[in-house]
């Protein structure tokens, strides 16, 4: 009888092993993308998501929401993204450009946190921030268009013709150098930052010229059709177990799915930074680094400019 039970258990174990092997050989894995938030649901519609580990939205302040999503991609990679939804119809919310220390100097580097601290004040609270434009890594000279507080600091260049503009009548516009040449448009610019490649224009994904699409940490921005909602997203990368990064096409798909009509890539790689404010109090630790920068195990890189979400 004892031998019979042993034989029975051996057969059961063998059957389970064969079943597991068969499942592995057929590639059948029971993944399920189960989003919890509105942006999570939209992300799943892109076909980029195999399963979701975390999907959370919280309100920072009126007119500003943050969503964090951790997921396993259909390509087989761990991913982590962070998204600000900025409602420019809220009279107390604005999106502004910041630069290191002296606002009249286009050169230099500071972390996004330091730049946020410089601008943070009563009646001008910084509730969120990301890195901004590309720059010369030696001198800190900013690449592309730059305005702050209605003052032009730098014009678009041939290498960096694309930009994000916040107009004086609180519209967000993604465009290129020829639009900046329009006198009426130029007179209405309040804040502006240069970017890299256009990701989408008029709801159509921009075809990129990369022979082999690269996967990297990314920061990008998208604007809705009515130019009143801004999606500011950071995607971590270069950390296989945590988050691997995205291609331009993947960024484009996300931006369009979220609700953007136009989208622009900003500086990324080790510069990608996503900060939120803990509370309205002016405590030394009021800014929380939400993402995990790829430099030196998570060290915040000094950058040439940042985008700050301000509440009055």
Steps between C-alpha positions, in 0.01 A plus 500: 500500500782739591669436164170561323467844660858580413443401139179708496676811631788452257251479214328817620829687523601377158166613360536847651854528365389394152210747516734781605745412223222490246373840617851641476554351153172639368572842647160522667521742793186627666579874500218746558520876466263625770517882511371696798510856366382690193855539365575136579199396291620720213852357527366146468329601173843558341584129500823572692386342828499131594417538868479787750662492843411851622261760364426797723372854448502773764419869502795725583292818504198629309577476128787254537488120523784248504479140380763232565489176305729197535446225248650211307512577127392276216867497395584339833647794691431661837381860460424800724345828390382820667253746347389850596158607369497879502170685453574847366133598527557521875580869564744413778716256301787588268792325333825694511862463394779520758875520460796486739546780755494813284204526260692733269782249448440220247804303615543269795365190671289425805279209596128532434453503877734800539327687219162432662629627836620820331151576365289372790334778699174599666242556228729320255513140627680238292284184507682296237809512282692319227816565307471715186710571192812341358828684561871500435628257763821701549381862509135460589394703195133421431402353164193643330238761586487652847264760650427580861249751631442629147868570434681319220832344604578295192354436153448157341800347327533281190593203718223570756209665317216351708351646817228517762346843553265626769325809366398810689136389468591161661506267204762229455639474148749253354658629181812557292717791392275631217218557748733707719564723199135607502496845663154461656588164653836625625340797674275262697776276642533502878710188571683271256743211504675328211473126448624216287298306244129551446319186614160580352338776296124544456438159652741317267815326625814654355721258307852505644826455313676264743624190320477307826250652746672555834344434841588760763368693798280774353324822587233627262203735480166480323226756442128440447310618192354800688852591624372514859626169638867406524636148557854508640646150523820342629592138423784339692752277325840327486408291807396157378331377818308828554443688175659477157389814318314569176552565131366817338216301343395363839502851648285616209246224555473590868453870435226445240325245720499739797331768292777709344472621141860624482801367692868585539800317640701690763844427644519148643751234598657578836330842494150354534362630831149503648436694822179554696430717802401332827301788649461876485742541792846641426690214662852419374379158378179624334597366156490124446692330220246252362704339225834320510755686283744273319816684614697350788220293648240776501699821538325814373693640206566871469321636192482827307124561536184358650123521466318602818130462572398800706190566711415847627 
